[in-house]
């Protein structure tokens, strides 16, 4: 069902909240409630541990049934973010020095500008135990982190969603004022395009022995993805890169002489 | 024990969080956790339904034991707020038209100013079921209300404390919710590096027959250069791209099988 979000008549058009492998139904329910409090309704789950539907989630949603009923399920983060053009990853610690890091208020304002131009946006939230993997953070454009007390930094998932939803609501109240950030003229490709380019690039490079030695493959993939995500290529640009890869693939298949 | 707050050596000096007749120990624990997340530690309870201490509160505080251990108990709101000079009441709806009503951010800024002058401040939070009574709101100087979705306005007590604590933390930072870590500014490569990458890319692609038909070569080169210039790659990123090209060159030179 990815890719249908923009045309859903009943949605409010706020950011998609994407929970990656949430464990407790109670937390999913509290997330739904927090979203409803601040007018969000696009909740997406990637492999919830206890399956879906989940009655504990509904019970702890405190009648945010419209959010629970509209939940969409995905097998991968890539699929959940496929129609999104600006994707944020929430993290508790500074793992990714090359991505821009925003506070929740700044991130909400940036999302508001993009949504006003009908560019779908989304936010990734990690597992209760250990958050998002490095590979998952790689899939996002930028990082959001919360200004917490360093000595006690563990926000739970429902609290993190609450703060982002609250800042989203606040950013809409300030709409009269000129936005502090302006979206780029060039619209970034939907993530689905970007992720398919990643897969293509990595497959081609597996064929050229770029990933050497093999134990460094993960790091090298990470570095490539970070670089190409940061570039915010548009859909025509991604198509051009795919064309470059195809020409290399064909030449390799024909023999390199 | 009221009236001792200003002289407590170990306290951080933020607002006192005053819960009026809280019902569930779990909620008290989640309040303590939210406070700890944002550096608050002065939690006061007025007649908690299940008495005190409460093991359920400690269990759901997720190791915010320093807040739980320092909880103070009172029989009345008046006693709990005795040493406070500026008291806010949180309400879901503006019942008191004669009191100023503030949003959480404005309220936090006001508290910050007063705390900087060593004036103790506090915030009242009502019961899970029906909030604060009119008489209790009367005891406060001003009202805080949250910018929630009117169609789904029920914030729970821990969420309300979380938002106020978060705004308190933000009010102490110089520029809003500045993150605890920021990406270093990425310096674009010197143009010489970029142009040498262009030359390398175009040479490799001449070998893969990417530029086809030949009369479109100039346009295709222009598009590639525009895309890679816009990306503002850094010198390490350009080096990575050169490595990718070298792996392709080597593979083509060895034959593509």
Coordinates of C-alpha atoms in Angstrom, one line a residue:
Chain A
X1 CA 0.0 0.0 0.0
X2 CA 3.0 2.3 -0.1
X3 CA 2.7 5.2 -2.4
X4 CA -0.9 5.8 -1.8
X5 CA -0.6 8.2 1.1
X6 CA -0.8 11.5 -0.8
X7 CA -4.2 10.5 -2.3
X8 CA -5.8 9.3 0.9
X9 CA -8.8 11.5 1.2
X10 CA -9.2 11.2 4.9
X11 CA -5.6 11.8 6.0
X12 CA -4.5 15.1 7.5
X13 CA -1.3 15.1 5.6
X14 CA 1.1 15.3 8.6
X15 CA 4.3 13.2 8.8
X16 CA 4.1 9.4 8.7
X17 CA 5.2 7.9 12.0
X18 CA 7.1 4.8 11.2
X19 CA 7.8 2.4 14.1
X20 CA 10.6 -0.1 13.4
X21 CA 10.0 -3.5 15.0
X22 CA 8.1 -2.2 18.0
X23 CA 7.9 -4.8 20.8
X24 CA 5.1 -3.9 23.1
X25 CA 1.5 -3.4 22.0
X26 CA 1.1 -0.9 24.9
X27 CA 3.7 1.3 23.3
X28 CA 2.1 1.2 19.9
X29 CA -1.2 2.2 21.5
X30 CA 0.4 5.1 23.4
X31 CA 2.0 6.2 20.2
X32 CA -1.4 6.2 18.5
X33 CA -2.8 8.3 21.3
X34 CA 0.0 10.8 21.2
X35 CA -0.5 11.2 17.5
X36 CA -4.2 11.7 17.9
X37 CA -3.6 14.3 20.5
X38 CA -1.7 16.4 18.0
X39 CA -3.7 15.6 14.9
X40 CA -1.5 13.0 13.2
X41 CA -3.0 9.8 11.8
X42 CA -0.5 8.0 9.5
X43 CA 1.0 5.2 11.6
X44 CA 3.2 2.6 9.9
X45 CA 4.7 -0.5 11.5
X46 CA 7.7 -2.5 10.3
X47 CA 7.5 -6.0 11.7
X48 CA 5.8 -5.5 15.1
X49 CA 7.1 -8.3 17.3
X50 CA 3.6 -9.5 18.4
X51 CA 2.0 -9.2 15.0
X52 CA -1.0 -7.1 14.0
X53 CA -3.8 -6.4 14.9
X54 CA -2.9 -6.2 18.6
X55 CA -5.6 -5.8 21.2
X56 CA -3.2 -4.4 23.8
X57 CA -2.3 -1.6 21.3
X58 CA -6.0 -0.8 20.9
X59 CA -6.6 -0.9 24.7
X60 CA -3.8 1.5 25.5
X61 CA -4.7 3.9 22.6
X62 CA -7.5 5.4 24.7
X63 CA -10.0 5.6 21.9
X64 CA -7.6 6.7 19.2
X65 CA -9.3 4.0 17.2
X66 CA -9.0 6.0 13.9
X67 CA -5.2 5.8 14.1
X68 CA -5.2 2.1 15.1
X69 CA -7.6 1.2 12.3
X70 CA -5.6 2.9 9.7
X71 CA -2.2 1.3 10.7
X72 CA -0.3 -0.1 7.7
X73 CA 2.1 -3.0 8.0
X74 CA 5.4 -3.4 6.2
X75 CA 8.2 -6.0 6.0
X76 CA 11.0 -3.5 5.6
X77 CA 11.9 0.1 6.5
X78 CA 12.4 0.7 2.8
X79 CA 8.9 -0.3 2.0
X80 CA 7.4 1.8 4.8
X81 CA 9.2 4.9 3.6
X82 CA 8.8 4.2 -0.1
X83 CA 6.5 7.2 -0.9
X84 CA 8.3 9.6 1.5
X85 CA 10.6 12.4 0.0
X86 CA 12.1 13.6 3.3
X87 CA 12.8 11.1 6.0
X88 CA 14.0 11.8 9.5
X89 CA 15.6 9.2 11.9
X90 CA 15.3 9.7 15.6
X91 CA 18.4 8.7 17.6
X92 CA 19.6 9.1 21.2
X93 CA 23.3 9.4 20.4
X94 CA 25.5 10.9 17.8
X95 CA 26.4 7.9 15.6
X96 CA 26.2 9.6 12.2
X97 CA 28.5 12.6 12.0
X98 CA 27.8 13.2 8.3
X99 CA 24.1 13.7 8.5
X100 CA 22.5 17.0 9.6
X101 CA 21.2 16.8 13.2
X102 CA 18.1 18.8 14.1
X103 CA 16.2 19.5 17.3
X104 CA 12.5 18.5 17.3
X105 CA 11.2 22.1 16.7
X106 CA 13.5 22.8 13.8
X107 CA 12.7 19.4 12.3
X108 CA 9.0 20.1 12.6
X109 CA 9.3 23.4 10.8
X110 CA 11.3 21.8 8.0
X111 CA 8.6 19.1 7.6
X112 CA 5.9 21.8 7.7
X113 CA 7.5 23.6 4.8
X114 CA 7.8 20.4 2.7
X115 CA 4.3 19.2 3.5
X116 CA 3.0 22.6 2.4
X117 CA 4.5 21.8 -1.0
X118 CA 2.8 18.3 -1.0
X119 CA 6.1 16.5 -0.4
X120 CA 5.3 13.5 1.9
X121 CA 7.5 13.3 5.0
X122 CA 8.1 10.6 7.6
X123 CA 9.9 10.0 10.9
X124 CA 11.6 6.7 11.9
X125 CA 11.5 5.6 15.5
X126 CA 13.6 2.6 16.6
X127 CA 13.0 -0.4 18.8
X128 CA 12.4 0.0 22.6
X129 CA 15.6 -1.8 23.4
X130 CA 18.2 -0.5 21.0
X131 CA 16.7 2.1 18.7
X132 CA 17.5 2.1 15.0
X133 CA 20.4 0.2 13.4
X134 CA 23.1 2.1 11.6
X135 CA 21.7 0.7 8.3
X136 CA 18.3 2.1 9.1
X137 CA 19.7 5.5 10.0
X138 CA 21.5 5.4 6.6
X139 CA 18.1 5.4 4.9
X140 CA 17.1 8.7 6.3
X141 CA 18.0 12.2 5.2
X142 CA 18.6 13.8 8.5
X143 CA 18.7 13.0 12.2
X144 CA 16.4 14.3 15.0
X145 CA 17.6 14.1 18.6
X146 CA 16.0 15.4 21.7
X147 CA 17.5 18.0 24.1
X148 CA 17.5 15.6 27.1
X149 CA 19.5 15.4 30.3
X150 CA 22.6 13.5 29.3
X151 CA 22.7 11.7 32.6
X152 CA 19.2 10.3 32.0
X153 CA 18.6 10.2 28.2
X154 CA 16.3 7.3 27.7
X155 CA 13.1 8.6 26.2
X156 CA 10.6 5.8 25.5
X157 CA 9.1 5.5 22.1
X158 CA 5.7 7.0 23.0
X159 CA 7.4 10.0 24.6
X160 CA 9.6 10.5 21.5
X161 CA 6.5 10.4 19.3
X162 CA 4.7 12.7 21.6
X163 CA 7.4 15.3 21.4
X164 CA 7.6 15.2 17.7
X165 CA 3.8 15.3 17.3
X166 CA 3.6 18.2 19.7
X167 CA 6.3 20.2 17.7
X168 CA 4.4 19.3 14.5
X169 CA 1.2 20.9 16.0
X170 CA 3.1 23.9 17.2
X171 CA 4.8 24.4 13.8
X172 CA 1.3 24.7 12.3
X173 CA 0.2 27.4 14.7
X174 CA 3.1 29.5 13.5
X175 CA 2.2 29.2 9.9
X176 CA 1.3 32.9 9.6
X177 CA 4.9 33.8 10.1
X178 CA 7.4 33.5 7.3
X179 CA 9.1 30.0 7.4
X180 CA 12.6 30.1 8.8
X181 CA 13.6 27.4 6.3
X182 CA 12.9 27.2 2.6
X183 CA 12.7 23.9 0.8
X184 CA 15.1 23.4 -2.0
X185 CA 13.8 24.1 -5.5
X186 CA 14.6 20.6 -6.5
X187 CA 12.3 18.0 -5.1
X188 CA 14.1 15.0 -3.7
X189 CA 13.2 11.6 -5.1
X190 CA 10.8 9.3 -3.3
X191 CA 12.8 7.0 -1.0
X192 CA 11.8 4.0 -3.0
X193 CA 13.7 5.4 -6.0
X194 CA 16.8 6.0 -3.8
X195 CA 16.7 2.6 -2.2
X196 CA 16.4 0.9 -5.5
X197 CA 19.4 2.8 -6.7
X198 CA 21.3 1.7 -3.6
X199 CA 20.5 -1.9 -4.4
X200 CA 21.5 -1.5 -8.0
X201 CA 24.8 0.3 -7.1
X202 CA 25.8 -2.4 -4.6
X203 CA 25.0 -5.2 -7.0
X204 CA 27.1 -3.6 -9.7
X205 CA 30.0 -3.0 -7.3
X206 CA 29.8 -6.6 -6.0
X207 CA 30.6 -7.4 -9.6
X208 CA 33.6 -5.1 -9.7
X209 CA 35.2 -6.3 -6.5
X210 CA 34.9 -2.8 -5.0
X211 CA 34.0 -4.2 -1.7
X212 CA 37.4 -5.5 -0.6
X213 CA 38.3 -6.9 1.8
X214 CA 34.9 -8.5 2.4
X215 CA 34.8 -7.7 6.1
X216 CA 34.7 -4.0 5.2
X217 CA 31.7 -4.3 2.9
X218 CA 29.2 -3.1 5.6
X219 CA 31.2 0.0 6.3
X220 CA 31.7 0.8 2.6
X221 CA 28.0 0.3 1.9
X222 CA 27.3 2.6 4.9
X223 CA 29.6 5.3 3.5
X224 CA 28.2 5.1 0.0
X225 CA 24.6 5.3 1.3
X226 CA 25.4 8.2 3.5
X227 CA 27.0 10.1 0.7
X228 CA 24.2 9.5 -1.8
X229 CA 21.4 10.2 0.8
X230 CA 23.1 13.5 1.7
X231 CA 23.1 14.6 -1.9
X232 CA 19.2 14.7 -2.0
X233 CA 19.1 13.7 -5.6
X234 CA 15.9 14.3 -7.5
X235 CA 14.1 11.6 -9.4
X236 CA 15.5 12.5 -12.8
X237 CA 19.0 12.5 -11.2
X238 CA 18.5 9.1 -9.7
X239 CA 17.3 7.9 -13.2
X240 CA 20.5 9.3 -14.7
X241 CA 22.6 7.4 -12.1
X242 CA 20.7 4.2 -12.9
X243 CA 21.5 4.8 -16.6
X244 CA 25.2 5.1 -15.7
X245 CA 25.0 1.8 -13.8
X246 CA 23.2 0.1 -16.6
X247 CA 25.9 1.1 -19.1
X248 CA 28.5 -0.4 -16.7
X249 CA 26.5 -3.6 -16.2
X250 CA 26.1 -4.1 -20.0
X251 CA 29.8 -3.5 -20.6
X252 CA 30.7 -6.0 -17.9
X253 CA 28.3 -8.6 -19.2
X254 CA 29.8 -8.2 -22.7
X255 CA 33.3 -8.6 -21.4
X256 CA 35.6 -5.7 -20.7
X257 CA 38.0 -5.6 -23.6
Chain B
X1 CA 8.9 19.7 54.7
X2 CA 7.4 22.4 52.6
X3 CA 9.5 25.5 52.3
X4 CA 12.9 23.8 52.2
X5 CA 13.2 23.7 48.4
X6 CA 15.3 26.8 48.1
X7 CA 18.0 25.5 50.4
X8 CA 18.2 22.0 49.1
X9 CA 21.8 21.7 48.0
X10 CA 21.3 18.8 45.6
X11 CA 18.4 20.1 43.6
X12 CA 18.7 21.5 40.2
X13 CA 16.4 24.5 40.9
X14 CA 13.8 23.8 38.2
X15 CA 10.1 24.0 38.8
X16 CA 8.4 21.8 41.4
X17 CA 6.0 19.3 39.7
X18 CA 3.0 19.0 42.0
X19 CA 0.6 16.1 41.3
X20 CA -2.8 16.5 42.9
X21 CA -4.4 13.2 44.1
X22 CA -2.7 11.0 41.5
X23 CA -4.4 7.7 41.2
X24 CA -2.1 5.2 39.5
X25 CA 1.5 4.5 40.7
X26 CA 2.4 3.8 37.1
X27 CA 1.6 7.4 36.2
X28 CA 3.7 8.7 39.1
X29 CA 6.6 6.6 37.9
X30 CA 6.3 7.8 34.3
X31 CA 6.1 11.4 35.6
X32 CA 9.4 10.8 37.5
X33 CA 11.0 9.4 34.4
X34 CA 9.9 12.3 32.2
X35 CA 11.2 14.8 34.8
X36 CA 14.6 13.0 34.9
X37 CA 14.8 13.1 31.1
X38 CA 14.7 16.8 31.2
X39 CA 16.7 17.5 34.4
X40 CA 13.9 18.1 36.9
X41 CA 13.9 16.5 40.3
X42 CA 11.4 18.2 42.7
X43 CA 8.3 16.0 42.7
X44 CA 5.5 16.6 45.2
X45 CA 2.4 14.5 45.7
X46 CA -0.8 15.7 47.3
X47 CA -2.7 12.7 48.7
X48 CA -1.8 10.0 46.3
X49 CA -4.7 7.5 46.2
X50 CA -2.6 4.4 46.9
X51 CA -0.4 6.0 49.5
X52 CA 3.4 6.4 49.5
X53 CA 5.9 4.8 48.9
X54 CA 4.5 2.9 45.9
X55 CA 6.4 0.1 44.3
X56 CA 4.5 0.4 41.1
X57 CA 5.7 4.0 40.8
X58 CA 9.3 3.0 41.3
X59 CA 9.0 0.1 38.8
X60 CA 7.7 2.4 36.0
X61 CA 10.1 5.2 36.8
X62 CA 12.8 3.3 34.8
X63 CA 15.6 4.0 37.2
X64 CA 14.7 7.6 37.9
X65 CA 15.2 6.6 41.5
X66 CA 16.7 9.9 42.5
X67 CA 13.4 11.6 41.7
X68 CA 11.3 8.9 43.4
X69 CA 13.5 8.9 46.6
X70 CA 13.1 12.7 46.9
X71 CA 9.3 12.8 46.6
X72 CA 7.6 14.9 49.2
X73 CA 4.1 14.2 50.4
X74 CA 1.5 16.8 51.3
X75 CA -2.1 16.9 52.6
X76 CA -3.2 19.9 50.6
X77 CA -2.3 21.9 47.5
X78 CA -1.7 24.9 49.6
X79 CA 1.0 23.1 51.7
X80 CA 2.6 21.6 48.6
X81 CA 2.9 25.1 47.0
X82 CA 3.8 26.9 50.2
X83 CA 7.3 27.9 49.2
X84 CA 6.5 28.7 45.6
X85 CA 6.3 32.3 44.4
X86 CA 4.9 31.6 40.9
X87 CA 2.4 28.8 40.5
X88 CA 1.0 27.5 37.2
X89 CA -2.1 25.3 36.8
X90 CA -2.4 22.9 33.9
X91 CA -5.9 22.6 32.4
X92 CA -7.3 21.0 29.3
X93 CA -9.6 23.9 28.7
X94 CA -9.5 27.6 29.5
X95 CA -12.0 27.7 32.4
X96 CA -10.6 30.9 34.1
X97 CA -11.0 33.8 31.8
X98 CA -9.6 36.2 34.3
X99 CA -6.3 34.3 34.6
X100 CA -3.6 34.6 31.9
X101 CA -3.5 31.4 29.8
X102 CA -0.1 30.5 28.4
X103 CA 1.2 27.8 26.1
X104 CA 3.9 25.5 27.5
X105 CA 6.8 27.3 25.8
X106 CA 5.8 30.7 27.0
X107 CA 5.1 29.3 30.5
X108 CA 8.6 27.7 30.5
X109 CA 10.3 31.0 29.5
X110 CA 8.4 32.8 32.2
X111 CA 9.5 30.3 34.8
X112 CA 13.1 30.5 33.6
X113 CA 13.1 34.2 34.2
X114 CA 11.8 33.8 37.7
X115 CA 14.1 30.9 38.6
X116 CA 17.1 33.0 37.4
X117 CA 16.0 35.5 40.1
X118 CA 15.9 32.6 42.7
X119 CA 12.1 32.7 42.8
X120 CA 10.8 29.2 43.3
X121 CA 8.2 28.1 40.7
X122 CA 5.8 25.2 40.5
X123 CA 3.2 23.5 38.3
X124 CA 0.0 21.8 39.3
X125 CA -1.2 18.7 37.5
X126 CA -4.7 17.4 38.2
X127 CA -6.1 13.9 38.7
X128 CA -6.2 11.4 35.9
X129 CA -10.0 11.4 35.8
X130 CA -11.0 15.1 36.1
X131 CA -8.0 17.3 36.4
X132 CA -7.9 20.1 38.9
X133 CA -11.0 21.5 40.7
X134 CA -11.9 25.2 40.2
X135 CA -10.8 25.9 43.7
X136 CA -7.4 24.4 43.0
X137 CA -7.0 26.4 39.8
X138 CA -7.8 29.5 41.9
X139 CA -4.6 28.9 43.9
X140 CA -2.5 29.4 40.8
X141 CA -1.2 32.6 39.3
X142 CA -1.7 31.5 35.7
X143 CA -3.0 28.7 33.5
X144 CA -1.0 26.5 31.1
X145 CA -2.9 24.7 28.4
X146 CA -1.5 22.5 25.6
X147 CA -2.1 23.1 21.8
X148 CA -3.9 19.7 21.3
X149 CA -6.3 18.6 18.7
X150 CA -9.7 19.7 20.0
X151 CA -11.2 16.5 18.7
X152 CA -8.8 14.4 20.8
X153 CA -7.7 16.5 23.7
X154 CA -7.0 14.1 26.5
X155 CA -3.4 14.2 27.4
X156 CA -2.5 11.9 30.3
X157 CA -0.6 13.2 33.3
X158 CA 2.8 11.8 32.3
X159 CA 2.5 13.3 28.8
X160 CA 1.6 16.7 30.2
X161 CA 4.5 16.6 32.6
X162 CA 6.8 15.5 29.8
X163 CA 5.8 18.4 27.6
X164 CA 6.3 20.9 30.4
X165 CA 9.6 19.4 31.4
X166 CA 10.7 19.4 27.7
X167 CA 9.8 23.1 27.4
X168 CA 11.7 23.8 30.6
X169 CA 14.8 22.2 29.2
X170 CA 14.4 24.0 25.9
X171 CA 14.0 27.4 27.7
X172 CA 17.4 26.9 29.2
X173 CA 19.1 26.3 25.9
X174 CA 20.3 29.3 23.9
X175 CA 18.6 28.5 20.6
X176 CA 15.5 26.5 21.2
X177 CA 15.8 22.8 21.1
X178 CA 19.4 22.7 20.0
X179 CA 20.4 19.1 19.8
X180 CA 23.1 17.7 22.1
X181 CA 25.3 16.9 19.1
X182 CA 25.6 18.5 15.7
X183 CA 27.1 17.3 12.5
X184 CA 30.3 19.1 11.6
X185 CA 29.9 21.3 8.7
X186 CA 30.8 19.4 5.7
X187 CA 33.3 21.3 3.6
X188 CA 32.8 20.8 -0.2
X189 CA 35.9 19.5 -2.0
X190 CA 38.1 22.0 -3.8
X191 CA 37.0 22.3 -7.4
X192 CA 40.1 20.8 -8.7
X193 CA 39.2 17.5 -7.0
X194 CA 35.7 17.7 -8.5
X195 CA 36.9 18.4 -12.0
X196 CA 39.4 15.5 -11.8
X197 CA 36.5 13.3 -10.8
X198 CA 34.5 14.6 -13.8
X199 CA 37.3 13.7 -16.1
X200 CA 37.7 10.2 -14.6
X201 CA 33.9 9.6 -14.7
X202 CA 33.6 10.7 -18.3
X203 CA 36.6 8.5 -19.4
X204 CA 35.2 5.5 -17.7
X205 CA 31.8 6.1 -19.3
X206 CA 33.3 6.5 -22.7
X207 CA 34.5 2.9 -22.1
X208 CA 31.0 1.7 -21.2
X209 CA 29.2 3.3 -24.2
X210 CA 27.1 5.4 -21.8
X211 CA 27.3 8.4 -24.1
X212 CA 24.9 7.2 -26.8
X213 CA 24.0 8.5 -29.3
X214 CA 27.3 10.4 -29.7
X215 CA 25.7 13.7 -30.6
X216 CA 24.0 13.7 -27.2
X217 CA 27.4 13.4 -25.4
X218 CA 27.7 17.1 -24.6
X219 CA 24.2 17.3 -23.0
X220 CA 24.8 14.1 -21.0
X221 CA 28.1 15.4 -19.7
X222 CA 26.5 18.7 -18.8
X223 CA 23.7 16.8 -16.8
X224 CA 26.2 14.6 -15.0
X225 CA 28.3 17.6 -14.0
X226 CA 25.3 19.6 -12.9
X227 CA 24.1 16.8 -10.7
X228 CA 27.5 16.1 -9.1
X229 CA 28.2 19.8 -8.6
X230 CA 24.9 20.3 -6.9
X231 CA 25.6 17.5 -4.4
X232 CA 28.5 19.5 -2.9
X233 CA 30.5 16.3 -2.2
X234 CA 33.4 16.7 0.2
X235 CA 36.9 15.6 -0.6
X236 CA 36.6 12.2 1.2
X237 CA 33.4 11.6 -0.7
X238 CA 35.0 12.5 -4.0
X239 CA 37.8 10.1 -3.1
X240 CA 35.2 7.4 -2.5
X241 CA 33.7 8.0 -5.9
X242 CA 37.1 7.8 -7.5
X243 CA 37.5 4.4 -5.8
X244 CA 34.3 3.2 -7.2
X245 CA 35.4 4.3 -10.7
X246 CA 38.8 2.5 -10.2
X247 CA 37.1 -0.7 -9.3
X248 CA 35.0 -0.5 -12.5
X249 CA 38.0 0.4 -14.6
X250 CA 40.0 -2.6 -13.2
X251 CA 37.1 -5.0 -13.8
X252 CA 36.6 -3.7 -17.4
X253 CA 40.4 -4.1 -18.0
X254 CA 40.3 -7.7 -16.8
X255 CA 37.3 -8.5 -18.9
X256 CA 33.7 -8.5 -17.7
X257 CA 33.0 -12.2 -17.1

